[in-house]
Amino acid sequence: MVVVMKVGATPQEIEAVEQMVRKVGGAPHVVSGVLRSIVALVGDDERFLDLPLSTLPGVETVQRIGKPYKLVARELHQAPTSVRVGNATIGRESFALIAGPCAVETPRQALAAAEAAKAAGATILRGGAYKPRTSPYSFQGLGKPGLEILADCREATGLPVMTEVIEARDVEHVAAVADALQIGTRNSQNYALLSEVGRSGKPVLLKRGFSSTIEEWLMSAEYIAREGNANIILCERGIRTFEPMTRNTLDLAGMIVAQNESHLPVVVDPSHAAGRRDLVEPLARAALAAGADGVMIDVHDNPSEALCDGPQALLPDDLARLGAELAKLAQDLGRPMALPES
Ligand code: PEP
Ligand code: MN
């Protein structure tokens, strides 16, 4: 960390900074410029963070040097991490398709979506039994019966299941069924929930909060990793901007930055980013071309009747076509499509 002193700060004010740093075992190094001085702090950054340095007289700013995230940072872990979800792998070595219904509505609808996902080449089935909805009057998901339906879909298709958990008290029973837990955008900074999914040991897909910076997103991942669970897949799903014509704004630059900053795999959800069926295919292709490690796509066999997010759901045939296109593009880019493993 570096403490930047105000122009004209007195030697006594600089000395007060040095003393505060020394008290917690740090070594201050004063660099005197023509106009102002800076004090570089050598030692354990964590201890300096709690010091009220910025309140001392003569201090202009206190700047952190280095990354606040550690366990998920590429800085400390150069090799990319691959995350195993059931019999599937998400990582740099291949491009994965994750697909399924936004919400589990009925056994028939969920199975139709699961079969569509499988037929399109998906290696992981997504689907929500617990739905965090903006309106309390909207369909909130089937809850436990929805989990059972997902388990039946896994049985029928062989696809591992990824499903959202929205409360810490649900983690245990959701983790008992799911192959991977999803943390949605609204819960991206629910730190108690993040710690709980970290403790579950299950792979976690962590969506970016719709108003989170990349650093905040990675700090959320750090909460999970801090519990000893590094099986984290980051998911860029669009952020809120001033633009109302799309549900969110897909931040592909953010996806790339997250990949550079972290060793964790990063996938893209064009369905929730766009909120519009017509944009899902071009955005999925863009995500692949930009180097994402996979895409997550909503599918429904009757979107106009869907209880959740129908306007963004692809029909099974559209998903099949998209799966084939992605496989071809992946091949052209020298990046194989992820295949089911045993
Ligand atoms: C979802 O994937 O079903 C979902 C609710 O997504 P998000 O949290 O990105 O809105
Ligand atoms: Mn949804």
mmCIF file of C-alpha atoms and ligand atoms in Angstrom:
data_model
loop_
_atom_site.group_PDB
_atom_site.id
_atom_site.type_symbol
_atom_site.label_atom_id
_atom_site.label_comp_id
_atom_site.label_asym_id
_atom_site.label_seq_id
_atom_site.Cartn_x
_atom_site.Cartn_y
_atom_site.Cartn_z
ATOM 1 C CA MET A 1 0.000 0.000 0.000
ATOM 2 C CA VAL A 2 1.035 3.548 -0.575
ATOM 3 C CA VAL A 3 0.062 6.619 1.439
ATOM 4 C CA VAL A 4 0.097 9.795 -0.638
ATOM 5 C CA MET A 5 0.644 12.891 1.534
ATOM 6 C CA LYS A 6 -0.920 16.255 0.778
ATOM 7 C CA VAL A 7 1.198 19.023 -0.737
ATOM 8 C CA GLY A 8 2.759 20.780 2.209
ATOM 9 C CA ALA A 9 2.313 17.915 4.692
ATOM 10 C CA THR A 10 4.608 18.507 7.643
ATOM 11 C CA PRO A 11 7.409 16.165 8.774
ATOM 12 C CA GLN A 12 5.354 15.526 11.949
ATOM 13 C CA GLU A 13 2.371 14.403 9.857
ATOM 14 C CA ILE A 14 4.597 12.044 7.869
ATOM 15 C CA GLU A 15 6.086 10.749 11.101
ATOM 16 C CA ALA A 16 2.563 10.015 12.428
ATOM 17 C CA VAL A 17 1.901 7.823 9.380
ATOM 18 C CA GLU A 18 5.197 5.996 9.890
ATOM 19 C CA GLN A 19 4.399 5.376 13.533
ATOM 20 C CA MET A 20 0.969 3.942 12.795
ATOM 21 C CA VAL A 21 2.490 1.556 10.240
ATOM 22 C CA ARG A 22 5.311 0.459 12.541
ATOM 23 C CA LYS A 23 2.823 -0.300 15.313
ATOM 24 C CA VAL A 24 1.401 -3.199 13.283
ATOM 25 C CA GLY A 25 4.818 -4.482 12.265
ATOM 26 C CA GLY A 26 5.073 -2.691 8.914
ATOM 27 C CA ALA A 27 8.079 -0.934 7.455
ATOM 28 C CA PRO A 28 7.350 2.571 6.099
ATOM 29 C CA HIS A 29 9.565 4.010 3.376
ATOM 30 C CA VAL A 30 9.254 7.716 2.754
ATOM 31 C CA VAL A 31 9.858 9.000 -0.757
ATOM 32 C CA SER A 32 10.102 12.799 -0.815
ATOM 33 C CA GLY A 33 9.132 14.508 -4.053
ATOM 34 C CA VAL A 34 9.463 18.158 -4.979
ATOM 35 C CA LEU A 35 5.851 18.886 -4.030
ATOM 36 C CA ARG A 36 4.709 15.988 -1.943
ATOM 37 C CA SER A 37 5.889 12.859 -0.198
ATOM 38 C CA ILE A 38 4.588 9.357 -0.403
ATOM 39 C CA VAL A 39 4.995 6.622 2.162
ATOM 40 C CA ALA A 40 5.323 3.094 0.789
ATOM 41 C CA LEU A 41 4.209 0.432 3.257
ATOM 42 C CA VAL A 42 6.081 -2.856 3.236
ATOM 43 C CA GLY A 43 4.540 -5.766 5.124
ATOM 44 C CA ASP A 44 1.213 -7.525 5.491
ATOM 45 C CA ASP A 45 -1.361 -5.584 3.447
ATOM 46 C CA GLU A 46 -4.229 -7.119 5.415
ATOM 47 C CA ARG A 47 -3.001 -5.455 8.602
ATOM 48 C CA PHE A 48 -2.598 -2.058 6.919
ATOM 49 C CA LEU A 49 -6.157 -2.243 5.532
ATOM 50 C CA ASP A 50 -7.684 -1.809 8.969
ATOM 51 C CA LEU A 51 -5.561 1.216 9.867
ATOM 52 C CA PRO A 52 -7.341 4.596 9.785
ATOM 53 C CA LEU A 53 -4.472 6.065 7.744
ATOM 54 C CA SER A 54 -6.712 8.169 5.520
ATOM 55 C CA THR A 55 -8.038 10.044 8.567
ATOM 56 C CA LEU A 56 -4.588 11.260 9.680
ATOM 57 C CA PRO A 57 -3.837 14.929 9.093
ATOM 58 C CA GLY A 58 -1.767 15.566 5.968
ATOM 59 C CA VAL A 59 -2.850 12.367 4.199
ATOM 60 C CA GLU A 60 -4.351 12.794 0.730
ATOM 61 C CA THR A 61 -5.129 9.200 -0.293
ATOM 62 C CA VAL A 62 -4.260 5.645 0.609
ATOM 63 C CA GLN A 63 -3.807 3.420 -2.433
ATOM 64 C CA ARG A 64 -3.762 -0.294 -2.575
ATOM 65 C CA ILE A 65 -1.130 -1.826 -4.815
ATOM 66 C CA GLY A 66 -1.810 -5.360 -6.010
ATOM 67 C CA LYS A 67 -5.052 -7.303 -6.157
ATOM 68 C CA PRO A 68 -7.497 -7.634 -3.282
ATOM 69 C CA TYR A 69 -8.432 -11.114 -4.503
ATOM 70 C CA LYS A 70 -5.800 -13.758 -3.909
ATOM 71 C CA LEU A 71 -7.067 -17.332 -4.217
ATOM 72 C CA VAL A 72 -8.881 -16.700 -7.506
ATOM 73 C CA ALA A 73 -6.192 -14.419 -8.941
ATOM 74 C CA ARG A 74 -4.122 -15.458 -11.898
ATOM 75 C CA GLU A 75 -1.262 -13.510 -10.315
ATOM 76 C CA LEU A 76 -0.768 -16.307 -7.796
ATOM 77 C CA HIS A 77 -1.977 -19.207 -9.917
ATOM 78 C CA GLN A 78 -0.880 -18.959 -13.537
ATOM 79 C CA ALA A 79 -2.333 -22.203 -14.881
ATOM 80 C CA PRO A 80 -6.026 -22.123 -15.812
ATOM 81 C CA THR A 81 -8.362 -24.116 -13.586
ATOM 82 C CA SER A 82 -10.762 -26.654 -15.052
ATOM 83 C CA VAL A 83 -13.907 -27.415 -13.133
ATOM 84 C CA ARG A 84 -15.454 -30.835 -13.191
ATOM 85 C CA VAL A 85 -19.270 -30.956 -13.019
ATOM 86 C CA GLY A 86 -20.465 -34.547 -12.903
ATOM 87 C CA ASN A 87 -19.084 -36.111 -16.081
ATOM 88 C CA ALA A 88 -18.416 -32.734 -17.741
ATOM 89 C CA THR A 89 -15.471 -30.347 -17.619
ATOM 90 C CA ILE A 90 -15.493 -26.587 -18.016
ATOM 91 C CA GLY A 91 -12.145 -25.015 -18.763
ATOM 92 C CA ARG A 92 -9.703 -23.702 -21.340
ATOM 93 C CA GLU A 93 -9.279 -26.983 -23.181
ATOM 94 C CA SER A 94 -12.717 -26.907 -24.774
ATOM 95 C CA PHE A 95 -15.834 -24.796 -25.279
ATOM 96 C CA ALA A 96 -18.881 -26.016 -23.373
ATOM 97 C CA LEU A 97 -22.576 -25.673 -24.004
ATOM 98 C CA ILE A 98 -24.753 -25.524 -20.897
ATOM 99 C CA ALA A 99 -28.473 -25.475 -21.666
ATOM 100 C CA GLY A 100 -31.871 -26.063 -20.181
ATOM 101 C CA PRO A 101 -35.026 -24.342 -19.075
ATOM 102 C CA CYS A 102 -34.926 -21.098 -17.159
ATOM 103 C CA ALA A 103 -37.280 -22.687 -14.640
ATOM 104 C CA VAL A 104 -38.466 -26.211 -14.023
ATOM 105 C CA GLU A 105 -42.230 -25.979 -14.522
ATOM 106 C CA THR A 106 -43.519 -29.509 -15.087
ATOM 107 C CA PRO A 107 -41.868 -32.901 -15.526
ATOM 108 C CA ARG A 108 -42.861 -32.900 -19.212
ATOM 109 C CA GLN A 109 -41.564 -29.374 -19.932
ATOM 110 C CA ALA A 110 -38.304 -29.962 -18.058
ATOM 111 C CA LEU A 111 -37.651 -33.245 -19.825
ATOM 112 C CA ALA A 112 -38.371 -31.689 -23.233
ATOM 113 C CA ALA A 113 -35.833 -28.972 -22.450
ATOM 114 C CA ALA A 114 -33.307 -31.489 -21.094
ATOM 115 C CA GLU A 115 -33.620 -33.605 -24.234
ATOM 116 C CA ALA A 116 -33.243 -30.501 -26.381
ATOM 117 C CA ALA A 117 -30.096 -29.598 -24.446
ATOM 118 C CA LYS A 118 -28.684 -33.077 -24.919
ATOM 119 C CA ALA A 119 -29.556 -33.176 -28.633
ATOM 120 C CA ALA A 120 -27.843 -29.825 -29.169
ATOM 121 C CA GLY A 121 -24.593 -31.113 -27.649
ATOM 122 C CA ALA A 122 -24.873 -29.608 -24.183
ATOM 123 C CA THR A 123 -22.770 -31.328 -21.536
ATOM 124 C CA ILE A 124 -24.524 -29.747 -18.544
ATOM 125 C CA LEU A 125 -28.229 -29.280 -17.904
ATOM 126 C CA ARG A 126 -29.232 -25.993 -16.293
ATOM 127 C CA GLY A 127 -32.639 -25.334 -14.743
ATOM 128 C CA GLY A 128 -34.060 -23.480 -11.796
ATOM 129 C CA ALA A 129 -36.134 -25.081 -9.048
ATOM 130 C CA TYR A 130 -35.749 -21.959 -6.903
ATOM 131 C CA LYS A 131 -36.276 -18.761 -8.860
ATOM 132 C CA PRO A 132 -35.291 -15.334 -7.512
ATOM 133 C CA ARG A 133 -37.892 -13.149 -9.237
ATOM 134 C CA THR A 134 -38.069 -9.385 -9.321
ATOM 135 C CA SER A 135 -41.775 -9.553 -8.509
ATOM 136 C CA PRO A 136 -43.081 -11.518 -5.530
ATOM 137 C CA TYR A 137 -46.178 -12.233 -7.656
ATOM 138 C CA SER A 138 -44.188 -14.059 -10.358
ATOM 139 C CA PHE A 139 -43.644 -17.825 -10.413
ATOM 140 C CA GLN A 140 -41.090 -18.553 -7.694
ATOM 141 C CA GLY A 141 -40.099 -22.038 -8.830
ATOM 142 C CA LEU A 142 -41.288 -25.450 -7.724
ATOM 143 C CA GLY A 143 -38.747 -25.811 -4.929
ATOM 144 C CA LYS A 144 -38.024 -29.359 -3.762
ATOM 145 C CA PRO A 145 -40.308 -31.075 -6.313
ATOM 146 C CA GLY A 146 -38.388 -29.155 -8.983
ATOM 147 C CA LEU A 147 -35.154 -30.698 -7.727
ATOM 148 C CA GLU A 148 -36.663 -34.147 -8.069
ATOM 149 C CA ILE A 149 -37.680 -33.380 -11.632
ATOM 150 C CA LEU A 150 -34.129 -32.257 -12.374
ATOM 151 C CA ALA A 151 -32.807 -35.512 -10.939
ATOM 152 C CA ASP A 152 -35.197 -37.405 -13.253
ATOM 153 C CA CYS A 153 -33.932 -35.364 -16.210
ATOM 154 C CA ARG A 154 -30.367 -36.301 -15.287
ATOM 155 C CA GLU A 155 -31.390 -39.922 -15.131
ATOM 156 C CA ALA A 156 -33.060 -39.694 -18.544
ATOM 157 C CA THR A 157 -30.310 -37.774 -20.366
ATOM 158 C CA GLY A 158 -27.144 -38.554 -18.449
ATOM 159 C CA LEU A 159 -26.454 -34.808 -18.181
ATOM 160 C CA PRO A 160 -25.166 -33.420 -14.887
ATOM 161 C CA VAL A 161 -27.459 -30.831 -13.317
ATOM 162 C CA MET A 162 -26.661 -27.237 -12.410
ATOM 163 C CA THR A 163 -29.314 -25.383 -10.431
ATOM 164 C CA GLU A 164 -29.638 -22.144 -8.524
ATOM 165 C CA VAL A 165 -29.649 -21.876 -4.761
ATOM 166 C CA ILE A 166 -31.032 -18.648 -3.340
ATOM 167 C CA GLU A 167 -30.806 -19.119 0.415
ATOM 168 C CA ALA A 168 -28.089 -20.402 2.724
ATOM 169 C CA ARG A 169 -30.551 -22.729 4.469
ATOM 170 C CA ASP A 170 -31.331 -24.442 1.120
ATOM 171 C CA VAL A 171 -27.716 -25.215 0.242
ATOM 172 C CA GLU A 172 -27.567 -28.606 1.904
ATOM 173 C CA HIS A 173 -30.614 -30.133 0.276
ATOM 174 C CA VAL A 174 -29.973 -28.515 -3.130
ATOM 175 C CA ALA A 175 -26.374 -29.761 -3.021
ATOM 176 C CA ALA A 176 -27.658 -33.255 -2.220
ATOM 177 C CA VAL A 177 -29.280 -33.366 -5.680
ATOM 178 C CA ALA A 178 -27.324 -30.936 -7.873
ATOM 179 C CA ASP A 179 -24.000 -31.597 -9.547
ATOM 180 C CA ALA A 180 -23.283 -27.854 -9.463
ATOM 181 C CA LEU A 181 -24.817 -24.915 -7.639
ATOM 182 C CA GLN A 182 -25.621 -21.660 -9.359
ATOM 183 C CA ILE A 183 -25.442 -18.293 -7.643
ATOM 184 C CA GLY A 184 -27.613 -15.856 -9.541
ATOM 185 C CA THR A 185 -26.943 -12.237 -10.307
ATOM 186 C CA ARG A 186 -29.158 -10.992 -7.475
ATOM 187 C CA ASN A 187 -27.251 -13.042 -4.913
ATOM 188 C CA SER A 188 -23.819 -12.390 -6.313
ATOM 189 C CA GLN A 189 -22.882 -10.361 -3.244
ATOM 190 C CA ASN A 190 -24.806 -12.393 -0.665
ATOM 191 C CA TYR A 191 -21.695 -13.226 1.306
ATOM 192 C CA ALA A 192 -23.345 -15.635 3.760
ATOM 193 C CA LEU A 193 -24.695 -17.637 0.808
ATOM 194 C CA LEU A 194 -21.337 -17.540 -0.990
ATOM 195 C CA SER A 195 -19.561 -18.888 2.086
ATOM 196 C CA GLU A 196 -22.184 -21.598 2.488
ATOM 197 C CA VAL A 197 -21.856 -22.831 -1.113
ATOM 198 C CA GLY A 198 -18.110 -22.677 -0.603
ATOM 199 C CA ARG A 199 -18.432 -25.007 2.379
ATOM 200 C CA SER A 200 -20.681 -27.385 0.426
ATOM 201 C CA GLY A 201 -17.678 -28.352 -1.700
ATOM 202 C CA LYS A 202 -19.897 -28.530 -4.807
ATOM 203 C CA PRO A 203 -18.831 -26.829 -8.039
ATOM 204 C CA VAL A 204 -20.338 -23.342 -8.171
ATOM 205 C CA LEU A 205 -21.335 -21.241 -11.165
ATOM 206 C CA LEU A 206 -21.104 -17.653 -9.970
ATOM 207 C CA LYS A 207 -22.972 -15.125 -12.024
ATOM 208 C CA ARG A 208 -21.764 -11.558 -12.124
ATOM 209 C CA GLY A 209 -24.006 -9.162 -10.227
ATOM 210 C CA PHE A 210 -25.799 -6.947 -12.721
ATOM 211 C CA SER A 211 -24.226 -3.914 -11.119
ATOM 212 C CA SER A 212 -20.993 -5.501 -9.936
ATOM 213 C CA THR A 213 -17.610 -4.401 -11.113
ATOM 214 C CA ILE A 214 -15.258 -7.143 -12.224
ATOM 215 C CA GLU A 215 -13.328 -6.693 -9.003
ATOM 216 C CA GLU A 216 -16.491 -7.131 -6.918
ATOM 217 C CA TRP A 217 -17.370 -10.244 -8.925
ATOM 218 C CA LEU A 218 -13.929 -11.724 -8.257
ATOM 219 C CA MET A 219 -14.170 -10.819 -4.584
ATOM 220 C CA SER A 220 -17.438 -12.778 -4.471
ATOM 221 C CA ALA A 221 -15.567 -15.735 -5.949
ATOM 222 C CA GLU A 222 -12.927 -15.212 -3.274
ATOM 223 C CA TYR A 223 -15.600 -15.796 -0.589
ATOM 224 C CA ILE A 224 -16.285 -19.232 -2.091
ATOM 225 C CA ALA A 225 -12.608 -20.062 -2.579
ATOM 226 C CA ARG A 226 -11.802 -18.994 0.983
ATOM 227 C CA GLU A 227 -13.905 -21.926 2.208
ATOM 228 C CA GLY A 228 -11.531 -24.273 0.388
ATOM 229 C CA ASN A 229 -13.690 -24.643 -2.700
ATOM 230 C CA ALA A 230 -11.892 -23.576 -5.872
ATOM 231 C CA ASN A 231 -14.393 -25.292 -8.174
ATOM 232 C CA ILE A 232 -15.814 -22.016 -9.398
ATOM 233 C CA ILE A 233 -17.067 -21.138 -12.858
ATOM 234 C CA LEU A 234 -17.582 -17.422 -13.458
ATOM 235 C CA CYS A 235 -20.532 -16.411 -15.620
ATOM 236 C CA GLU A 236 -20.913 -13.056 -17.364
ATOM 237 C CA ARG A 237 -24.652 -12.520 -17.817
ATOM 238 C CA GLY A 238 -24.911 -8.868 -18.721
ATOM 239 C CA ILE A 239 -24.828 -5.763 -16.597
ATOM 240 C CA ARG A 240 -27.360 -3.002 -16.186
ATOM 241 C CA THR A 241 -26.718 0.038 -18.337
ATOM 242 C CA PHE A 242 -28.820 2.936 -19.625
ATOM 243 C CA GLU A 243 -29.967 0.834 -22.620
ATOM 244 C CA PRO A 244 -33.556 -0.426 -22.422
ATOM 245 C CA MET A 245 -33.706 -2.286 -25.761
ATOM 246 C CA THR A 246 -31.834 -5.231 -24.312
ATOM 247 C CA ARG A 247 -32.525 -6.683 -20.888
ATOM 248 C CA ASN A 248 -28.893 -6.128 -19.907
ATOM 249 C CA THR A 249 -25.706 -5.244 -21.746
ATOM 250 C CA LEU A 250 -23.446 -8.220 -22.391
ATOM 251 C CA ASP A 251 -19.981 -7.230 -21.232
ATOM 252 C CA LEU A 252 -17.695 -9.370 -23.354
ATOM 253 C CA ALA A 253 -14.765 -7.145 -22.473
ATOM 254 C CA GLY A 254 -15.531 -7.921 -18.828
ATOM 255 C CA MET A 255 -15.531 -11.632 -19.632
ATOM 256 C CA ILE A 256 -12.041 -11.313 -21.131
ATOM 257 C CA VAL A 257 -10.753 -9.206 -18.254
ATOM 258 C CA ALA A 258 -12.124 -11.744 -15.761
ATOM 259 C CA GLN A 259 -10.290 -14.493 -17.659
ATOM 260 C CA ASN A 260 -7.066 -12.525 -17.551
ATOM 261 C CA GLU A 261 -7.428 -11.583 -13.903
ATOM 262 C CA SER A 262 -8.467 -15.016 -12.696
ATOM 263 C CA HIS A 263 -7.453 -18.606 -13.335
ATOM 264 C CA LEU A 264 -11.112 -19.648 -13.134
ATOM 265 C CA PRO A 265 -13.092 -20.586 -16.249
ATOM 266 C CA VAL A 266 -15.505 -17.920 -17.486
ATOM 267 C CA VAL A 267 -18.694 -18.669 -19.403
ATOM 268 C CA VAL A 268 -21.262 -16.328 -20.942
ATOM 269 C CA ASP A 269 -25.050 -16.348 -20.607
ATOM 270 C CA PRO A 270 -26.399 -14.557 -23.690
ATOM 271 C CA SER A 271 -30.009 -15.470 -22.826
ATOM 272 C CA HIS A 272 -30.144 -13.427 -19.630
ATOM 273 C CA ALA A 273 -27.844 -10.764 -21.066
ATOM 274 C CA ALA A 274 -30.068 -10.000 -24.029
ATOM 275 C CA GLY A 275 -33.477 -11.122 -22.789
ATOM 276 C CA ARG A 276 -34.309 -11.524 -26.478
ATOM 277 C CA ARG A 277 -34.330 -14.729 -28.496
ATOM 278 C CA ASP A 278 -33.052 -13.045 -31.667
ATOM 279 C CA LEU A 279 -29.803 -11.959 -30.000
ATOM 280 C CA VAL A 280 -28.917 -15.237 -28.317
ATOM 281 C CA GLU A 281 -27.278 -16.881 -31.310
ATOM 282 C CA PRO A 282 -25.096 -13.939 -32.439
ATOM 283 C CA LEU A 283 -24.026 -13.246 -28.850
ATOM 284 C CA ALA A 284 -23.181 -16.905 -28.251
ATOM 285 C CA ARG A 285 -21.007 -16.876 -31.370
ATOM 286 C CA ALA A 286 -19.379 -13.648 -30.218
ATOM 287 C CA ALA A 287 -18.671 -15.185 -26.804
ATOM 288 C CA LEU A 288 -16.965 -18.166 -28.417
ATOM 289 C CA ALA A 289 -14.974 -15.953 -30.778
ATOM 290 C CA ALA A 290 -13.909 -13.761 -27.847
ATOM 291 C CA GLY A 291 -12.526 -16.789 -26.001
ATOM 292 C CA ALA A 292 -15.219 -17.653 -23.454
ATOM 293 C CA ASP A 293 -15.031 -21.141 -21.973
ATOM 294 C CA GLY A 294 -18.673 -21.867 -22.682
ATOM 295 C CA VAL A 295 -22.157 -20.487 -23.024
ATOM 296 C CA MET A 296 -25.302 -21.079 -21.028
ATOM 297 C CA ILE A 297 -28.556 -20.954 -23.008
ATOM 298 C CA ASP A 298 -32.247 -21.053 -22.053
ATOM 299 C CA VAL A 299 -34.467 -23.467 -24.016
ATOM 300 C CA HIS A 300 -38.217 -24.102 -23.843
ATOM 301 C CA ASP A 301 -40.472 -26.164 -26.090
ATOM 302 C CA ASN A 302 -43.277 -23.621 -25.798
ATOM 303 C CA PRO A 303 -41.734 -20.244 -24.918
ATOM 304 C CA SER A 304 -44.978 -18.309 -25.247
ATOM 305 C CA GLU A 305 -46.364 -20.345 -22.326
ATOM 306 C CA ALA A 306 -43.173 -20.307 -20.246
ATOM 307 C CA LEU A 307 -43.582 -19.280 -16.612
ATOM 308 C CA CYS A 308 -40.222 -17.544 -16.621
ATOM 309 C CA ASP A 309 -38.146 -15.723 -19.250
ATOM 310 C CA GLY A 310 -40.041 -17.034 -22.306
ATOM 311 C CA PRO A 311 -38.954 -14.161 -24.604
ATOM 312 C CA GLN A 312 -35.320 -15.218 -24.380
ATOM 313 C CA ALA A 313 -35.799 -18.988 -24.643
ATOM 314 C CA LEU A 314 -34.765 -20.762 -27.828
ATOM 315 C CA LEU A 315 -36.941 -23.473 -29.288
ATOM 316 C CA PRO A 316 -35.346 -26.933 -29.308
ATOM 317 C CA ASP A 317 -34.665 -26.751 -33.067
ATOM 318 C CA ASP A 318 -33.021 -23.348 -32.731
ATOM 319 C CA LEU A 319 -30.833 -24.671 -29.932
ATOM 320 C CA ALA A 320 -29.838 -27.661 -32.072
ATOM 321 C CA ARG A 321 -28.865 -25.332 -34.910
ATOM 322 C CA LEU A 322 -26.921 -23.103 -32.524
ATOM 323 C CA GLY A 323 -25.128 -26.131 -31.054
ATOM 324 C CA ALA A 324 -24.045 -27.232 -34.528
ATOM 325 C CA GLU A 325 -22.919 -23.715 -35.463
ATOM 326 C CA LEU A 326 -20.903 -23.349 -32.289
ATOM 327 C CA ALA A 327 -19.245 -26.715 -32.872
ATOM 328 C CA LYS A 328 -18.215 -25.652 -36.380
ATOM 329 C CA LEU A 329 -17.000 -22.238 -35.254
ATOM 330 C CA ALA A 330 -15.107 -23.808 -32.359
ATOM 331 C CA GLN A 331 -13.390 -26.161 -34.774
ATOM 332 C CA ASP A 332 -12.509 -23.267 -37.095
ATOM 333 C CA LEU A 333 -11.003 -21.475 -34.097
ATOM 334 C CA GLY A 334 -9.023 -24.556 -33.096
ATOM 335 C CA ARG A 335 -11.019 -24.960 -29.887
ATOM 336 C CA PRO A 336 -12.845 -28.272 -29.627
ATOM 337 C CA MET A 337 -16.382 -28.386 -28.361
ATOM 338 C CA ALA A 338 -16.692 -30.018 -24.924
ATOM 339 C CA LEU A 339 -18.066 -33.542 -25.184
ATOM 340 C CA PRO A 340 -19.684 -35.695 -22.531
ATOM 341 C CA GLU A 341 -17.125 -37.828 -20.720
ATOM 342 C CA SER A 342 -17.647 -40.928 -18.719
HETATM 343 C C1 PEP B 1 -31.031 -17.898 -14.337
HETATM 344 O O1 PEP B 1 -29.975 -18.283 -14.851
HETATM 345 O O2 PEP B 1 -32.061 -18.549 -14.361
HETATM 346 C C2 PEP B 1 -31.068 -16.589 -13.673
HETATM 347 C C3 PEP B 1 -32.000 -16.270 -12.774
HETATM 348 O O3 PEP B 1 -30.101 -15.782 -14.078
HETATM 349 P P1 PEP B 1 -29.566 -14.392 -13.499
HETATM 350 O O4 PEP B 1 -29.270 -14.640 -12.078
HETATM 351 O O5 PEP B 1 -28.376 -14.118 -14.350
HETATM 352 O O6 PEP B 1 -30.676 -13.393 -13.729
HETATM 353 MN MN MN B 2 -34.079 -16.854 -16.168
#
